[in-house]
Amino acid sequence: MSITDTPPAGEQQPELPPPATPETPAVDGPPAPRRALHPALRAGAAVVAAAVLGVGIGVGILKTRYQDDAEPIAAAGASAAPSASAAPSAGASPAYGAQSNGTHFGSMRDLLLPLPDGHRLGPDAGSYGNDTELTEDQRKSWVEDQVRGLPAKLQDALRKGWETTPLKGGGVRSFVPSGDNYVVTVWLLQYHQDAVKADAAWNSVLGSDSGLFRLGPRVPGHEKASCFLPAARPGDKIDRLVCSAAVGDLRVAMEVEGIAPLPKDKAVTLFSSQLDRLALPGASA
């Protein structure tokens, strides 16, 4: 599920697990999506999971010095400590946030976690940039990225799934700390709420029950969020952490890639802050 790089031609594109359709029933635990998903989607998830294992950004990219584009954002007041939610003001009508029915409003760039203190914008996430609200054309391109490298019949099934559950909005932001020892990429994907919830639950099943991944840390205050780590060989110098959650009509995905060992506690704090920023009114977690 590499969301920081576009792999070379001919390689499978490891990405987020395939979407469920709006008819997928809402679930409160991981077993339900396993029963609800179409066999083609389950097969696609297995292909994606297998592809994830061999992907890493490499030490070279971690030591590349990127142009510091963070200053304009920081000057606009977007910088925030990892533990701060930077939620919209309760006074005037907020520019972004969530309605009680779970629908988020405002730009994806506002909904994304602002650059944490001590971080700057990182490398581009494939062709999508490093601080982007996806246009309609980019959303269509994103769907094509999900199916690239899969068998033709499976590609057709997945495209039909996205036609039924269109991607209504999307955004991505990447950032690196001053030490350049890891890259964080956060994606927000907005589509049908039931499908978002089913996708997140299926992703949790894939990470915990497939045997292909190591279990990752829990996200305090967000019990339905899931984090896991692709299998690693002894002596591997690069490690990855992938976290996913559903918040209303938004699928939230974060990938951290860097020099082992990863600062998993810091990564989980960042993910928790992103989820807090998107919290639905009245939600306790």
Short mmCIF file of N, CA, C and O in Angstrom, two decimals, residues 41-176:
data_model
loop_
_atom_site.label_atom_id
_atom_site.label_comp_id
_atom_site.label_asym_id
_atom_site.label_seq_id
_atom_site.Cartn_x
_atom_site.Cartn_y
_atom_site.Cartn_z
N LEU A 41 -13.33 -8.77 -4.51
CA LEU A 41 -12.70 -7.78 -3.62
C LEU A 41 -11.77 -8.47 -2.64
O LEU A 41 -10.71 -7.96 -2.31
N ARG A 42 -12.19 -9.63 -2.14
CA ARG A 42 -11.31 -10.36 -1.23
C ARG A 42 -10.04 -10.77 -1.95
O ARG A 42 -8.94 -10.68 -1.40
N ALA A 43 -10.17 -11.23 -3.19
CA ALA A 43 -8.99 -11.61 -3.96
C ALA A 43 -8.08 -10.42 -4.18
O ALA A 43 -6.86 -10.52 -4.07
N GLY A 44 -8.71 -9.28 -4.49
CA GLY A 44 -7.91 -8.08 -4.70
C GLY A 44 -7.16 -7.67 -3.46
O GLY A 44 -5.99 -7.29 -3.52
N ALA A 45 -7.81 -7.78 -2.31
CA ALA A 45 -7.14 -7.43 -1.06
C ALA A 45 -5.96 -8.35 -0.81
O ALA A 45 -4.92 -7.92 -0.31
N ALA A 46 -6.10 -9.62 -1.15
CA ALA A 46 -5.00 -10.57 -0.95
C ALA A 46 -3.81 -10.20 -1.83
O ALA A 46 -2.66 -10.26 -1.41
N VAL A 47 -4.11 -9.80 -3.09
CA VAL A 47 -3.04 -9.38 -3.99
C VAL A 47 -2.34 -8.15 -3.45
O VAL A 47 -1.12 -8.05 -3.44
N VAL A 48 -3.16 -7.19 -3.00
CA VAL A 48 -2.60 -5.96 -2.44
C VAL A 48 -1.73 -6.27 -1.23
O VAL A 48 -0.62 -5.76 -1.07
N ALA A 49 -2.23 -7.15 -0.35
CA ALA A 49 -1.49 -7.48 0.86
C ALA A 49 -0.15 -8.10 0.53
O ALA A 49 0.88 -7.77 1.14
N ALA A 50 -0.13 -9.00 -0.46
CA ALA A 50 1.12 -9.64 -0.84
C ALA A 50 2.10 -8.63 -1.41
O ALA A 50 3.30 -8.69 -1.16
N ALA A 51 1.57 -7.67 -2.18
CA ALA A 51 2.44 -6.67 -2.80
C ALA A 51 3.06 -5.75 -1.77
O ALA A 51 4.19 -5.29 -1.94
N VAL A 52 2.32 -5.48 -0.70
CA VAL A 52 2.81 -4.56 0.33
C VAL A 52 4.14 -5.02 0.91
O VAL A 52 5.00 -4.22 1.25
N LEU A 53 4.33 -6.33 1.01
CA LEU A 53 5.46 -6.86 1.73
C LEU A 53 6.80 -6.47 1.11
O LEU A 53 7.78 -6.36 1.81
N GLY A 54 6.85 -6.30 -0.20
CA GLY A 54 8.14 -6.06 -0.84
C GLY A 54 8.43 -4.60 -1.10
O GLY A 54 9.37 -4.29 -1.82
N VAL A 55 7.66 -3.69 -0.55
CA VAL A 55 7.78 -2.28 -0.91
C VAL A 55 8.48 -1.51 0.19
O VAL A 55 8.16 -1.66 1.37
N GLY A 56 9.42 -0.69 -0.17
CA GLY A 56 10.07 0.20 0.78
C GLY A 56 10.63 1.37 0.02
O GLY A 56 11.01 1.25 -1.14
N ILE A 57 10.72 2.53 0.65
CA ILE A 57 11.19 3.70 -0.08
C ILE A 57 12.71 3.74 -0.16
O ILE A 57 13.25 4.46 -0.97
N GLY A 58 13.40 2.96 0.67
CA GLY A 58 14.85 2.91 0.58
C GLY A 58 15.52 4.01 1.37
O GLY A 58 14.94 5.05 1.64
N VAL A 59 16.76 3.75 1.77
CA VAL A 59 17.49 4.70 2.60
C VAL A 59 17.76 5.99 1.83
O VAL A 59 17.74 7.07 2.38
N GLY A 60 17.96 5.89 0.49
CA GLY A 60 18.32 7.06 -0.28
C GLY A 60 17.31 8.17 -0.18
O GLY A 60 17.67 9.33 0.03
N ILE A 61 16.03 7.84 -0.31
CA ILE A 61 15.00 8.88 -0.28
C ILE A 61 14.91 9.54 1.08
O ILE A 61 14.58 10.71 1.21
N LEU A 62 15.24 8.77 2.12
CA LEU A 62 15.16 9.32 3.47
C LEU A 62 16.22 10.38 3.70
O LEU A 62 16.04 11.28 4.53
N LYS A 63 17.33 10.29 2.98
CA LYS A 63 18.42 11.23 3.19
C LYS A 63 18.43 12.34 2.14
O LYS A 63 19.33 13.15 2.09
N THR A 64 17.41 12.37 1.28
CA THR A 64 17.29 13.44 0.30
C THR A 64 16.76 14.70 0.99
O THR A 64 15.81 14.63 1.76
N ARG A 65 17.36 15.81 0.72
CA ARG A 65 16.90 17.06 1.31
C ARG A 65 15.82 17.67 0.42
O ARG A 65 16.06 17.98 -0.74
N TYR A 66 14.62 17.83 0.95
CA TYR A 66 13.53 18.37 0.17
C TYR A 66 13.45 19.88 0.39
O TYR A 66 13.81 20.39 1.45
N GLN A 67 12.95 20.58 -0.62
CA GLN A 67 12.74 22.01 -0.47
C GLN A 67 11.75 22.25 0.65
O GLN A 67 10.73 21.60 0.74
N ASP A 68 12.07 23.19 1.50
CA ASP A 68 11.21 23.44 2.65
C ASP A 68 10.04 24.31 2.23
O ASP A 68 10.13 25.53 2.17
N ASP A 69 8.91 23.65 1.92
CA ASP A 69 7.70 24.37 1.53
C ASP A 69 6.79 24.62 2.71
O ASP A 69 5.66 25.06 2.55
N ALA A 70 7.27 24.35 3.91
CA ALA A 70 6.39 24.44 5.06
C ALA A 70 6.14 25.87 5.51
O ALA A 70 5.17 26.16 6.17
N GLU A 71 7.04 26.81 5.15
CA GLU A 71 6.95 28.14 5.70
C GLU A 71 5.64 28.84 5.39
O GLU A 71 5.04 29.46 6.26
N PRO A 72 5.14 28.79 4.13
CA PRO A 72 3.87 29.48 3.87
C PRO A 72 2.73 28.94 4.71
O PRO A 72 1.90 29.69 5.18
N ILE A 73 2.71 27.63 4.94
CA ILE A 73 1.65 27.05 5.76
C ILE A 73 1.81 27.48 7.21
O ILE A 73 0.86 27.85 7.88
N ALA A 74 3.05 27.43 7.69
CA ALA A 74 3.27 27.82 9.07
C ALA A 74 2.91 29.28 9.28
O ALA A 74 2.34 29.67 10.30
N ALA A 75 3.23 30.11 8.27
CA ALA A 75 2.93 31.53 8.40
C ALA A 75 1.43 31.77 8.46
O ALA A 75 0.97 32.73 9.05
N ALA A 76 0.68 30.86 7.86
CA ALA A 76 -0.78 31.01 7.87
C ALA A 76 -1.41 30.43 9.12
O ALA A 76 -2.62 30.39 9.25
N GLY A 77 -0.56 29.92 10.02
CA GLY A 77 -1.06 29.41 11.28
C GLY A 77 -1.50 27.96 11.23
O GLY A 77 -2.21 27.50 12.10
N ALA A 78 -1.03 27.20 10.22
CA ALA A 78 -1.48 25.82 10.10
C ALA A 78 -0.62 24.86 10.89
O ALA A 78 -0.97 23.72 11.06
N SER A 79 0.57 25.30 11.33
CA SER A 79 1.45 24.39 12.06
C SER A 79 0.84 24.06 13.41
O SER A 79 0.26 24.90 14.09
N ALA A 80 0.96 22.80 13.80
CA ALA A 80 0.39 22.37 15.07
C ALA A 80 1.24 21.28 15.67
O ALA A 80 1.86 20.50 14.97
N ALA A 81 1.30 21.26 17.00
CA ALA A 81 1.98 20.16 17.67
C ALA A 81 1.21 18.88 17.41
O ALA A 81 0.00 18.91 17.21
N PRO A 82 1.92 17.71 17.42
CA PRO A 82 1.23 16.46 17.13
C PRO A 82 0.04 16.19 18.01
O PRO A 82 -0.92 15.58 17.60
N SER A 83 0.08 16.67 19.26
CA SER A 83 -1.01 16.38 20.18
C SER A 83 -2.17 17.37 20.06
O SER A 83 -3.18 17.21 20.73
N ALA A 84 -2.01 18.40 19.21
CA ALA A 84 -3.05 19.42 19.11
C ALA A 84 -3.98 19.10 17.96
O ALA A 84 -3.55 18.72 16.88
N SER A 85 -5.28 19.25 18.17
CA SER A 85 -6.26 18.95 17.12
C SER A 85 -6.48 20.14 16.19
O SER A 85 -6.91 19.97 15.06
N ALA A 86 -6.19 21.36 16.65
CA ALA A 86 -6.40 22.56 15.85
C ALA A 86 -7.80 22.58 15.27
O ALA A 86 -8.01 22.84 14.09
N ALA A 87 -8.78 22.26 16.10
CA ALA A 87 -10.17 22.18 15.64
C ALA A 87 -10.70 23.57 15.32
O ALA A 87 -10.20 24.58 15.83
N PRO A 88 -11.69 23.66 14.46
CA PRO A 88 -12.23 24.99 14.11
C PRO A 88 -12.86 25.68 15.31
O PRO A 88 -13.35 25.04 16.23
N SER A 89 -12.86 26.99 15.26
CA SER A 89 -13.39 27.78 16.36
C SER A 89 -14.88 27.54 16.54
O SER A 89 -15.62 27.33 15.59
N ALA A 90 -15.30 27.57 17.80
CA ALA A 90 -16.72 27.36 18.10
C ALA A 90 -17.54 28.62 17.89
O ALA A 90 -18.76 28.60 18.02
N GLY A 91 -16.88 29.76 17.58
CA GLY A 91 -17.59 31.01 17.43
C GLY A 91 -18.28 31.12 16.09
O GLY A 91 -19.41 30.68 15.90
N ALA A 92 -17.59 31.74 15.11
CA ALA A 92 -18.16 31.90 13.77
C ALA A 92 -18.30 30.54 13.11
O ALA A 92 -17.74 29.55 13.55
N SER A 93 -19.07 30.50 12.03
CA SER A 93 -19.25 29.25 11.30
C SER A 93 -17.90 28.71 10.85
O SER A 93 -17.13 29.43 10.20
N PRO A 94 -17.59 27.49 11.20
CA PRO A 94 -16.27 26.95 10.87
C PRO A 94 -16.12 26.73 9.37
O PRO A 94 -17.09 26.48 8.65
N ALA A 95 -14.88 26.82 8.90
CA ALA A 95 -14.60 26.61 7.48
C ALA A 95 -14.54 25.13 7.13
O ALA A 95 -14.65 24.75 5.97
N TYR A 96 -14.35 24.31 8.14
CA TYR A 96 -14.28 22.87 7.92
C TYR A 96 -14.74 22.17 9.19
O TYR A 96 -14.80 22.76 10.27
N GLY A 97 -15.06 20.90 9.05
CA GLY A 97 -15.50 20.14 10.22
C GLY A 97 -16.41 19.01 9.81
O GLY A 97 -16.37 18.54 8.67
N ALA A 98 -17.25 18.56 10.74
CA ALA A 98 -18.14 17.44 10.49
C ALA A 98 -19.53 17.77 10.98
O ALA A 98 -19.72 18.45 12.00
N GLN A 99 -20.53 17.29 10.25
CA GLN A 99 -21.91 17.42 10.68
C GLN A 99 -22.27 16.20 11.53
O GLN A 99 -21.58 15.19 11.54
N SER A 100 -23.38 16.31 12.25
CA SER A 100 -23.77 15.23 13.15
C SER A 100 -24.11 13.94 12.40
O SER A 100 -24.06 12.85 12.98
N ASN A 101 -24.42 14.04 11.11
CA ASN A 101 -24.73 12.83 10.34
C ASN A 101 -23.47 12.15 9.79
O ASN A 101 -23.56 11.17 9.05
N GLY A 102 -22.29 12.68 10.13
CA GLY A 102 -21.04 12.05 9.71
C GLY A 102 -20.44 12.62 8.45
O GLY A 102 -19.35 12.20 8.04
N THR A 103 -21.11 13.57 7.80
CA THR A 103 -20.59 14.16 6.57
C THR A 103 -19.62 15.29 6.91
O THR A 103 -19.95 16.19 7.68
N HIS A 104 -18.44 15.25 6.33
CA HIS A 104 -17.45 16.30 6.55
C HIS A 104 -17.58 17.38 5.48
O HIS A 104 -17.98 17.10 4.35
N PHE A 105 -17.25 18.60 5.86
CA PHE A 105 -17.31 19.72 4.93
C PHE A 105 -16.02 20.52 5.02
O PHE A 105 -15.25 20.38 5.98
N GLY A 106 -15.80 21.36 4.02
CA GLY A 106 -14.56 22.13 3.96
C GLY A 106 -13.56 21.46 3.05
O GLY A 106 -13.78 20.35 2.55
N SER A 107 -12.45 22.12 2.82
CA SER A 107 -11.43 21.56 1.93
C SER A 107 -10.69 20.43 2.62
O SER A 107 -10.54 20.41 3.84
N MET A 108 -10.22 19.49 1.81
CA MET A 108 -9.43 18.39 2.36
C MET A 108 -8.13 18.89 2.97
O MET A 108 -7.63 18.33 3.95
N ARG A 109 -7.59 19.95 2.41
CA ARG A 109 -6.34 20.48 2.96
C ARG A 109 -6.56 21.02 4.37
O ARG A 109 -5.66 20.96 5.21
N ASP A 110 -7.75 21.56 4.63
CA ASP A 110 -8.06 22.01 5.99
C ASP A 110 -8.30 20.82 6.92
O ASP A 110 -7.96 20.86 8.10
N LEU A 111 -8.92 19.77 6.40
CA LEU A 111 -9.23 18.59 7.22
C LEU A 111 -7.99 17.76 7.53
O LEU A 111 -7.93 17.08 8.56
N LEU A 112 -6.98 17.84 6.66
CA LEU A 112 -5.74 17.11 6.93
C LEU A 112 -5.00 17.71 8.12
O LEU A 112 -5.09 18.91 8.39
N LEU A 113 -4.28 16.85 8.83
CA LEU A 113 -3.48 17.32 9.97
C LEU A 113 -2.47 18.36 9.51
O LEU A 113 -1.72 18.12 8.55
N PRO A 114 -2.43 19.53 10.15
CA PRO A 114 -1.42 20.53 9.79
C PRO A 114 -0.02 20.00 10.06
O PRO A 114 0.17 19.03 10.81
N LEU A 115 0.97 20.64 9.46
CA LEU A 115 2.35 20.23 9.70
C LEU A 115 2.67 20.30 11.19
O LEU A 115 2.54 21.36 11.80
N PRO A 116 3.10 19.19 11.79
CA PRO A 116 3.48 19.24 13.20
C PRO A 116 4.74 20.07 13.39
O PRO A 116 5.54 20.23 12.46
N ASP A 117 4.94 20.57 14.57
CA ASP A 117 6.16 21.31 14.89
C ASP A 117 7.37 20.41 14.60
O ASP A 117 7.36 19.21 14.89
N GLY A 118 8.40 21.00 14.03
CA GLY A 118 9.61 20.25 13.75
C GLY A 118 9.55 19.43 12.48
O GLY A 118 10.47 18.65 12.20
N HIS A 119 8.49 19.58 11.70
CA HIS A 119 8.35 18.86 10.43
C HIS A 119 8.21 19.85 9.28
O HIS A 119 7.82 21.00 9.47
N ARG A 120 8.49 19.39 8.08
CA ARG A 120 8.26 20.16 6.86
C ARG A 120 7.64 19.22 5.83
O ARG A 120 7.62 18.00 6.01
N LEU A 121 7.12 19.79 4.75
CA LEU A 121 6.50 18.98 3.72
C LEU A 121 7.50 17.97 3.16
O LEU A 121 8.68 18.28 2.99
N GLY A 122 7.01 16.76 2.90
CA GLY A 122 7.86 15.69 2.44
C GLY A 122 7.79 15.47 0.94
O GLY A 122 7.36 16.36 0.20
N PRO A 123 8.17 14.29 0.48
CA PRO A 123 8.16 13.99 -0.95
C PRO A 123 6.75 13.84 -1.48
O PRO A 123 5.80 13.63 -0.73
N ASP A 124 6.62 13.92 -2.78
CA ASP A 124 5.32 13.74 -3.42
C ASP A 124 4.81 12.31 -3.22
O ASP A 124 5.60 11.36 -3.23
N ALA A 125 3.51 12.18 -3.06
CA ALA A 125 2.87 10.87 -3.03
C ALA A 125 2.55 10.48 -4.46
O ALA A 125 1.49 10.81 -4.98
N GLY A 126 3.48 9.83 -5.12
CA GLY A 126 3.31 9.51 -6.52
C GLY A 126 3.13 10.76 -7.35
O GLY A 126 3.91 11.71 -7.25
N SER A 127 2.07 10.80 -8.15
CA SER A 127 1.81 11.96 -9.02
C SER A 127 0.89 12.98 -8.36
O SER A 127 0.47 13.93 -9.01
N TYR A 128 0.58 12.80 -7.07
CA TYR A 128 -0.45 13.61 -6.43
C TYR A 128 0.10 14.78 -5.62
O TYR A 128 -0.67 15.56 -5.07
N GLY A 129 1.39 14.90 -5.52
CA GLY A 129 1.95 16.01 -4.75
C GLY A 129 2.09 15.67 -3.29
O GLY A 129 1.83 14.55 -2.85
N ASN A 130 2.47 16.67 -2.50
CA ASN A 130 2.70 16.44 -1.07
C ASN A 130 1.78 17.27 -0.17
O ASN A 130 1.88 17.19 1.05
N ASP A 131 0.89 18.05 -0.78
CA ASP A 131 -0.04 18.88 0.00
C ASP A 131 -1.20 19.23 -0.92
O ASP A 131 -1.29 20.35 -1.41
N THR A 132 -2.08 18.27 -1.16
CA THR A 132 -2.99 18.37 -2.29
C THR A 132 -4.42 17.98 -1.94
O THR A 132 -4.64 17.01 -1.20
N GLU A 133 -5.37 18.75 -2.45
CA GLU A 133 -6.76 18.31 -2.49
C GLU A 133 -7.00 17.79 -3.90
O GLU A 133 -6.81 18.51 -4.88
N LEU A 134 -7.40 16.53 -4.04
CA LEU A 134 -7.49 15.91 -5.35
C LEU A 134 -8.61 16.52 -6.19
O LEU A 134 -9.73 16.71 -5.71
N THR A 135 -8.30 16.80 -7.44
CA THR A 135 -9.31 17.24 -8.39
C THR A 135 -10.10 16.02 -8.87
O THR A 135 -9.76 14.87 -8.56
N GLU A 136 -11.15 16.28 -9.64
CA GLU A 136 -11.95 15.16 -10.17
C GLU A 136 -11.08 14.25 -11.04
O GLU A 136 -11.18 13.01 -10.94
N ASP A 137 -10.24 14.83 -11.87
CA ASP A 137 -9.36 14.02 -12.72
C ASP A 137 -8.38 13.21 -11.87
O ASP A 137 -8.09 12.04 -12.18
N GLN A 138 -7.86 13.80 -10.80
CA GLN A 138 -6.94 13.07 -9.94
C GLN A 138 -7.65 11.94 -9.20
O GLN A 138 -7.06 10.89 -8.95
N ARG A 139 -8.92 12.16 -8.84
CA ARG A 139 -9.66 11.09 -8.18
C ARG A 139 -9.86 9.92 -9.13
O ARG A 139 -9.77 8.75 -8.72
N LYS A 140 -10.14 10.21 -10.40
CA LYS A 140 -10.26 9.14 -11.39
C LYS A 140 -8.92 8.42 -11.56
O LYS A 140 -8.86 7.20 -11.68
N SER A 141 -7.86 9.20 -11.58
CA SER A 141 -6.53 8.62 -11.70
C SER A 141 -6.21 7.74 -10.49
O SER A 141 -5.58 6.68 -10.63
N TRP A 142 -6.65 8.18 -9.32
CA TRP A 142 -6.41 7.40 -8.10
C TRP A 142 -7.06 6.03 -8.20
O TRP A 142 -6.46 5.02 -7.82
N VAL A 143 -8.27 5.97 -8.72
CA VAL A 143 -8.95 4.69 -8.89
C VAL A 143 -8.15 3.80 -9.83
O VAL A 143 -7.97 2.60 -9.57
N GLU A 144 -7.64 4.37 -10.92
CA GLU A 144 -6.84 3.57 -11.85
C GLU A 144 -5.57 3.06 -11.18
O GLU A 144 -5.10 1.95 -11.46
N ASP A 145 -5.01 3.85 -10.30
CA ASP A 145 -3.81 3.41 -9.57
C ASP A 145 -4.11 2.19 -8.71
O ASP A 145 -3.24 1.34 -8.49
N GLN A 146 -5.33 2.12 -8.18
CA GLN A 146 -5.69 1.00 -7.31
C GLN A 146 -5.73 -0.33 -8.05
O GLN A 146 -5.48 -1.37 -7.48
N VAL A 147 -6.08 -0.29 -9.33
CA VAL A 147 -6.29 -1.53 -10.07
C VAL A 147 -5.09 -1.90 -10.93
O VAL A 147 -5.02 -3.01 -11.43
N ARG A 148 -4.15 -0.98 -11.10
CA ARG A 148 -3.01 -1.26 -11.98
C ARG A 148 -2.23 -2.46 -11.48
O ARG A 148 -1.93 -2.60 -10.30
N GLY A 149 -1.92 -3.36 -12.41
CA GLY A 149 -1.12 -4.52 -12.07
C GLY A 149 -1.93 -5.73 -11.65
O GLY A 149 -1.38 -6.82 -11.50
N LEU A 150 -3.25 -5.57 -11.46
CA LEU A 150 -4.10 -6.69 -11.09
C LEU A 150 -4.62 -7.38 -12.35
O LEU A 150 -4.63 -6.80 -13.43
N PRO A 151 -5.08 -8.63 -12.22
CA PRO A 151 -5.66 -9.32 -13.39
C PRO A 151 -6.81 -8.52 -13.99
O PRO A 151 -7.54 -7.82 -13.28
N ALA A 152 -6.99 -8.64 -15.32
CA ALA A 152 -7.96 -7.82 -16.04
C ALA A 152 -9.37 -7.96 -15.47
O ALA A 152 -10.08 -6.96 -15.30
N LYS A 153 -9.82 -9.19 -15.18
CA LYS A 153 -11.17 -9.39 -14.66
C LYS A 153 -11.33 -8.70 -13.31
O LYS A 153 -12.39 -8.13 -13.02
N LEU A 154 -10.30 -8.77 -12.49
CA LEU A 154 -10.37 -8.13 -11.18
C LEU A 154 -10.37 -6.61 -11.34
O LEU A 154 -11.07 -5.90 -10.62
N GLN A 155 -9.60 -6.10 -12.29
CA GLN A 155 -9.61 -4.66 -12.54
C GLN A 155 -11.02 -4.19 -12.89
O GLN A 155 -11.49 -3.17 -12.38
N ASP A 156 -11.70 -4.93 -13.77
CA ASP A 156 -13.06 -4.55 -14.17
C ASP A 156 -14.00 -4.54 -12.98
O ASP A 156 -14.83 -3.63 -12.83
N ALA A 157 -13.89 -5.55 -12.12
CA ALA A 157 -14.76 -5.63 -10.95
C ALA A 157 -14.52 -4.46 -10.01
O ALA A 157 -15.47 -3.87 -9.47
N LEU A 158 -13.28 -4.10 -9.82
CA LEU A 158 -12.96 -3.00 -8.91
C LEU A 158 -13.40 -1.66 -9.49
O LEU A 158 -13.87 -0.79 -8.76
N ARG A 159 -13.23 -1.49 -10.80
CA ARG A 159 -13.69 -0.24 -11.41
C ARG A 159 -15.20 -0.08 -11.24
O ARG A 159 -15.69 1.01 -10.96
N LYS A 160 -15.93 -1.18 -11.42
CA LYS A 160 -17.38 -1.12 -11.25
C LYS A 160 -17.72 -0.77 -9.80
O LYS A 160 -18.69 -0.03 -9.54
N GLY A 161 -16.95 -1.30 -8.87
CA GLY A 161 -17.18 -0.97 -7.47
C GLY A 161 -17.02 0.51 -7.20
O GLY A 161 -17.83 1.13 -6.50
N TRP A 162 -15.99 1.13 -7.81
CA TRP A 162 -15.79 2.56 -7.61
C TRP A 162 -16.82 3.39 -8.37
O TRP A 162 -17.10 4.53 -7.99
N GLU A 163 -17.38 2.86 -9.46
CA GLU A 163 -18.46 3.56 -10.14
C GLU A 163 -19.71 3.60 -9.26
O GLU A 163 -20.46 4.58 -9.25
N THR A 164 -19.93 2.53 -8.51
CA THR A 164 -21.06 2.46 -7.59
C THR A 164 -20.82 3.32 -6.35
O THR A 164 -21.74 3.91 -5.79
N THR A 165 -19.57 3.35 -5.93
CA THR A 165 -19.18 4.12 -4.74
C THR A 165 -18.13 5.14 -5.15
O THR A 165 -16.94 4.96 -4.91
N PRO A 166 -18.53 6.21 -5.83
CA PRO A 166 -17.53 7.16 -6.35
C PRO A 166 -16.77 7.87 -5.24
O PRO A 166 -17.29 8.11 -4.15
N LEU A 167 -15.54 8.16 -5.54
CA LEU A 167 -14.70 8.94 -4.63
C LEU A 167 -15.12 10.40 -4.76
O LEU A 167 -14.89 11.04 -5.78
N LYS A 168 -15.75 10.93 -3.71
CA LYS A 168 -16.28 12.29 -3.76
C LYS A 168 -15.23 13.34 -3.44
O LYS A 168 -15.36 14.51 -3.82
N GLY A 169 -14.22 12.94 -2.71
CA GLY A 169 -13.18 13.88 -2.33
C GLY A 169 -11.95 13.13 -1.88
O GLY A 169 -12.02 11.95 -1.53
N GLY A 170 -10.81 13.80 -1.92
CA GLY A 170 -9.58 13.17 -1.48
C GLY A 170 -8.52 14.20 -1.23
O GLY A 170 -8.53 15.30 -1.82
N GLY A 171 -7.61 13.88 -0.37
CA GLY A 171 -6.50 14.78 -0.08
C GLY A 171 -5.32 14.02 0.47
O GLY A 171 -5.48 12.94 1.05
N VAL A 172 -4.14 14.56 0.27
CA VAL A 172 -2.92 13.91 0.76
C VAL A 172 -1.93 14.97 1.23
O VAL A 172 -1.85 16.07 0.66
N ARG A 173 -1.24 14.67 2.30
CA ARG A 173 -0.17 15.54 2.80
C ARG A 173 0.94 14.64 3.34
O ARG A 173 0.67 13.68 4.06
N SER A 174 2.16 14.95 2.97
CA SER A 174 3.31 14.21 3.51
C SER A 174 4.23 15.18 4.24
O SER A 174 4.29 16.37 3.91
N PHE A 175 4.93 14.65 5.23
CA PHE A 175 5.87 15.48 5.95
C PHE A 175 6.99 14.63 6.53
O PHE A 175 6.85 13.42 6.72
N VAL A 176 8.12 15.28 6.77
CA VAL A 176 9.30 14.63 7.33
C VAL A 176 9.79 15.45 8.51
O VAL A 176 9.64 16.66 8.54
#
